[in-house]
Amino acid sequence: MTTTVPALGTRTAEGSALQAVLLDMDGTLVDTEGFWWDVEVEVFAALGHTLDDSWRHVVVGGPMSRSAGFLIEATGANITLAELTVLLNEGFEDRIERALPLMPGAARLLAELAAHEVPTALVSASHRRIIDRVLTSLGPQHFRLTVAGDEVPRTKPHPDPYLFAAAGLGVDPARCAVVEDTATGVAAAEAAGCQVVAVPSVAPIAPAARRTVVTSLEEVDLAFLRGLMTQMI
C-alpha cells in the first residue's frame, strides 16, 4: 500500500470543496471486466460446467469470495473456494500480461488529477497481487493510496474500502468523488457517504441522489468532479 497523507480538511486548488477522488479499477480505469468473465468461463469449462451468460450480471463487480462462491453453488462444481480463487487469479494475471487496455479517458483523467495535486486513491475489490500488476500500467505515481479487497475486513458492497481510503487520505468521505462501474461498487461508495459517478460497464445503473451516471470517463474531468461538490452547498 502506498500513502502520502495530507492534513484533514485540505482543499484543492481554486477553492474547490473536493478533497479527494477515489477510483475503482476493473471496468472503470482498465477494460478488464470481460477478462474476469472469460477466465471464469474457461475455468468452469475445464471442470465440466457451462456458465449461464445471465450470471455475468450477478458476479460482476463483487469480491471474489462472493462471485466464486456463487458460481460454485450455481454449477455444483467439485472445487473449494480457495482452490477456485487461485485458478481465477492465475488466469486473470495471464491475460493482463498479454494485454491491459485502459478505458477511454482514464489516462487523461489520471494525468489531470496528478497535475492539480488532487489526492487520489485506487479502491478495488481485486486482491493485492492483481492490483500491483495493474499498477505497472496505470502508473503507481498517480495514487497516494491503494486499497485491495483482501486488505479490508469487508469489501464491496460494504462501505469499508471507501471509508478506509478516506481515512488514509485524511479526508471527509462526503467530500470525496468516487468513480465506479458496477452497482456493487456504487453501493459501497454511497454507503460510505461519498458522491458517486457511475460509468456502467456491464449492467445499467440508474441515476439517483448523490449519484451521477455518465457513459464514459471521457465525460469526466476535474471541473466535472468539483461540480459534484458544489451541488451539495
Coordinates of C-alpha atoms in Angstrom, one line a residue:
M1 CA 0.0 0.0 0.0
T2 CA 1.3 3.4 -0.9
T3 CA 0.3 6.5 1.1
T4 CA 1.1 10.2 1.3
V5 CA -1.5 11.6 3.8
P6 CA -2.5 15.3 3.6
A7 CA -3.9 17.2 6.5
L8 CA -7.6 16.7 7.2
G9 CA -9.7 19.4 5.5
T10 CA -7.2 20.1 2.8
R11 CA -8.9 22.0 0.0
T12 CA -7.8 21.5 -3.6
A13 CA -6.7 24.3 -5.9
E14 CA -9.1 27.1 -6.9
G15 CA -11.1 26.7 -3.6
S16 CA -13.0 23.6 -4.5
A17 CA -14.7 21.6 -1.8
L18 CA -13.5 18.4 -3.5
Q19 CA -11.0 16.8 -1.1
A20 CA -10.1 13.5 -2.9
V21 CA -11.0 11.3 -5.8
L22 CA -11.4 7.6 -5.2
L23 CA -11.3 5.3 -8.3
D24 CA -12.4 1.7 -8.9
M25 CA -10.1 -0.3 -11.1
D26 CA -11.7 -3.2 -13.1
G27 CA -14.1 -1.8 -15.7
T28 CA -13.5 1.8 -14.5
L29 CA -9.9 2.5 -15.3
V30 CA -8.9 -0.7 -17.1
D31 CA -11.1 -2.6 -19.5
T32 CA -10.9 -5.9 -17.6
E33 CA -14.4 -6.9 -16.5
G34 CA -14.6 -9.1 -19.6
F35 CA -11.3 -10.7 -18.7
W36 CA -12.8 -11.9 -15.4
W37 CA -15.8 -13.5 -17.0
D38 CA -13.7 -15.1 -19.7
V39 CA -11.5 -16.7 -17.1
E40 CA -14.5 -17.9 -15.1
V41 CA -16.0 -19.5 -18.2
E42 CA -12.7 -21.2 -19.1
V43 CA -12.0 -22.5 -15.5
F44 CA -15.5 -23.9 -15.2
A45 CA -15.4 -25.4 -18.7
A46 CA -12.3 -27.3 -17.5
L47 CA -14.3 -28.5 -14.5
G48 CA -17.0 -29.8 -16.9
H49 CA -19.5 -27.0 -16.4
T50 CA -21.0 -24.3 -18.7
L51 CA -21.7 -20.9 -17.2
D52 CA -25.0 -19.2 -18.0
D53 CA -24.3 -15.8 -19.5
S54 CA -27.0 -14.3 -17.3
W55 CA -24.8 -15.0 -14.3
R56 CA -22.3 -12.4 -15.5
H57 CA -24.5 -9.6 -14.1
V58 CA -24.6 -11.4 -10.7
V59 CA -20.8 -11.8 -10.4
V60 CA -19.6 -8.5 -11.9
G61 CA -18.0 -6.0 -9.6
G62 CA -18.2 -8.2 -6.5
P63 CA -15.5 -9.6 -4.2
M64 CA -14.0 -12.9 -5.5
S65 CA -15.4 -14.7 -2.4
R66 CA -18.9 -13.8 -3.4
S67 CA -18.5 -14.2 -7.2
A68 CA -16.6 -17.5 -6.9
G69 CA -18.9 -18.8 -4.2
F70 CA -22.0 -18.1 -6.3
L71 CA -20.6 -19.9 -9.3
I72 CA -19.6 -23.0 -7.2
E73 CA -23.1 -23.1 -5.8
A74 CA -24.8 -22.5 -9.2
T75 CA -22.9 -25.2 -11.0
G76 CA -22.3 -27.7 -8.2
A77 CA -18.6 -27.8 -9.3
N78 CA -16.4 -30.0 -7.2
I79 CA -13.9 -27.4 -6.1
T80 CA -13.3 -25.4 -3.0
L81 CA -13.5 -21.6 -2.8
A82 CA -9.7 -21.4 -2.0
E83 CA -8.8 -23.6 -5.0
L84 CA -11.1 -21.7 -7.4
T85 CA -9.7 -18.3 -6.1
V86 CA -6.1 -19.4 -7.1
L87 CA -7.2 -20.6 -10.6
L88 CA -9.1 -17.3 -11.3
N89 CA -6.3 -15.1 -10.1
E90 CA -3.8 -17.0 -12.2
G91 CA -6.0 -16.9 -15.3
F92 CA -6.5 -13.2 -14.9
E93 CA -2.8 -12.5 -14.4
D94 CA -2.1 -14.4 -17.6
R95 CA -4.5 -12.2 -19.5
I96 CA -3.2 -8.9 -18.2
E97 CA 0.3 -9.9 -19.0
R98 CA -0.7 -10.2 -22.6
A99 CA -2.8 -7.0 -22.8
L100 CA -4.2 -4.4 -20.4
P101 CA -6.3 -1.9 -22.3
L102 CA -7.2 1.3 -20.4
M103 CA -10.8 2.6 -20.5
P104 CA -11.2 5.7 -22.8
G105 CA -10.4 8.8 -20.9
A106 CA -8.6 7.0 -18.0
A107 CA -5.1 8.1 -18.8
R108 CA -6.2 11.7 -19.3
L109 CA -8.2 11.8 -16.1
L110 CA -5.3 10.4 -14.0
A111 CA -2.9 12.9 -15.5
E112 CA -5.2 15.8 -14.8
L113 CA -5.7 14.8 -11.2
A114 CA -2.0 14.4 -10.7
A115 CA -1.2 17.8 -12.4
H116 CA -3.6 19.5 -10.0
E117 CA -2.3 17.5 -7.0
V118 CA -5.7 16.1 -6.1
P119 CA -5.4 13.3 -3.6
T120 CA -6.3 10.2 -5.5
A121 CA -6.8 6.6 -4.3
L122 CA -7.4 3.3 -6.2
V123 CA -10.0 1.3 -4.4
S124 CA -10.6 -2.2 -5.8
A125 CA -12.3 -5.5 -4.8
S126 CA -9.4 -7.3 -6.5
H127 CA -6.6 -8.8 -4.5
R128 CA -3.4 -7.0 -3.8
R129 CA -1.4 -9.3 -6.2
I130 CA -3.7 -8.2 -9.0
I131 CA -3.7 -4.5 -8.1
D132 CA 0.1 -4.5 -8.1
R133 CA 0.3 -6.0 -11.6
V134 CA -2.2 -3.5 -12.9
L135 CA -0.5 -0.5 -11.3
T136 CA 2.6 -1.0 -13.5
S137 CA 0.3 0.0 -16.4
L138 CA -1.8 2.7 -14.7
G139 CA 1.3 4.3 -13.0
P140 CA 1.6 3.9 -9.2
Q141 CA 2.7 7.6 -9.1
H142 CA -1.0 8.6 -9.8
F143 CA -2.2 7.2 -6.5
R144 CA -1.4 8.3 -2.9
L145 CA -3.2 5.3 -1.6
T146 CA -4.3 1.9 -3.0
V147 CA -6.8 -0.4 -1.2
A148 CA -7.2 -4.1 -2.2
G149 CA -10.2 -6.3 -1.5
D150 CA -8.2 -8.7 0.6
E151 CA -6.9 -5.8 2.9
V152 CA -10.2 -4.8 4.5
P153 CA -12.5 -6.9 6.8
R154 CA -15.4 -6.4 4.4
T155 CA -15.0 -5.4 0.8
K156 CA -17.6 -4.0 -1.7
P157 CA -20.6 -3.7 -1.5
H158 CA -19.8 -2.8 2.1
P159 CA -18.5 0.8 2.7
D160 CA -15.3 -0.3 4.4
P161 CA -12.9 0.1 1.4
Y162 CA -14.0 3.7 0.8
L163 CA -14.1 4.6 4.4
F164 CA -10.6 3.1 4.7
A165 CA -9.4 5.1 1.7
A166 CA -10.8 8.4 3.0
A167 CA -9.3 7.9 6.4
G168 CA -5.9 7.0 4.9
L169 CA -6.0 10.2 2.9
G170 CA -7.2 12.2 5.9
V171 CA -10.4 13.5 4.1
D172 CA -14.1 13.6 4.7
P173 CA -15.9 10.8 2.7
A174 CA -18.7 13.3 1.9
R175 CA -16.1 15.4 0.2
C176 CA -14.8 12.5 -1.9
A177 CA -15.9 11.8 -5.5
V178 CA -16.0 8.1 -6.3
V179 CA -15.9 6.7 -9.8
E180 CA -17.4 3.2 -10.2
D181 CA -18.7 1.0 -13.0
T182 CA -20.9 -1.6 -11.2
A183 CA -23.9 -1.5 -8.8
T184 CA -21.8 -3.3 -6.2
G185 CA -19.2 -0.6 -6.2
V186 CA -21.7 2.2 -6.3
A187 CA -23.5 0.7 -3.3
A188 CA -20.2 0.6 -1.4
A189 CA -19.4 4.3 -2.2
E190 CA -22.9 5.5 -1.4
A191 CA -22.9 3.6 1.9
A192 CA -19.6 5.4 2.8
G193 CA -21.4 8.7 2.1
C194 CA -19.4 9.7 -1.0
Q195 CA -20.5 11.5 -4.1
V196 CA -20.6 8.9 -6.9
V197 CA -20.0 9.0 -10.7
A198 CA -21.2 5.8 -12.3
V199 CA -19.8 4.7 -15.6
P200 CA -21.7 1.4 -16.2
S201 CA -19.5 -1.3 -17.9
V202 CA -21.7 -4.4 -18.0
A203 CA -25.1 -3.7 -16.4
P204 CA -27.1 -0.5 -16.4
I205 CA -27.0 1.8 -13.4
A206 CA -29.8 4.4 -12.8
P207 CA -29.2 7.9 -11.6
A208 CA -30.1 8.7 -8.0
A209 CA -29.4 11.1 -5.2
R210 CA -25.7 11.7 -4.8
R211 CA -25.1 9.6 -8.0
T212 CA -24.4 10.9 -11.5
V213 CA -24.4 8.5 -14.4
V214 CA -22.2 9.0 -17.5
T215 CA -21.5 6.9 -20.5
S216 CA -17.7 7.2 -20.5
L217 CA -14.8 8.6 -18.5
E218 CA -14.3 10.9 -21.4
E219 CA -17.2 12.9 -19.9
V220 CA -15.3 13.2 -16.5
D221 CA -12.7 15.8 -15.7
L222 CA -11.6 17.8 -12.7
A223 CA -14.2 20.5 -13.3
F224 CA -16.9 17.9 -13.5
L225 CA -15.9 16.3 -10.2
R226 CA -15.6 19.7 -8.5
G227 CA -19.1 20.5 -9.7
L228 CA -20.5 17.5 -7.9
M229 CA -19.3 19.1 -4.6
T230 CA -20.9 22.5 -5.4
Q231 CA -24.2 20.7 -5.7
M232 CA -24.0 19.9 -2.0
I233 CA -23.6 23.5 -0.9

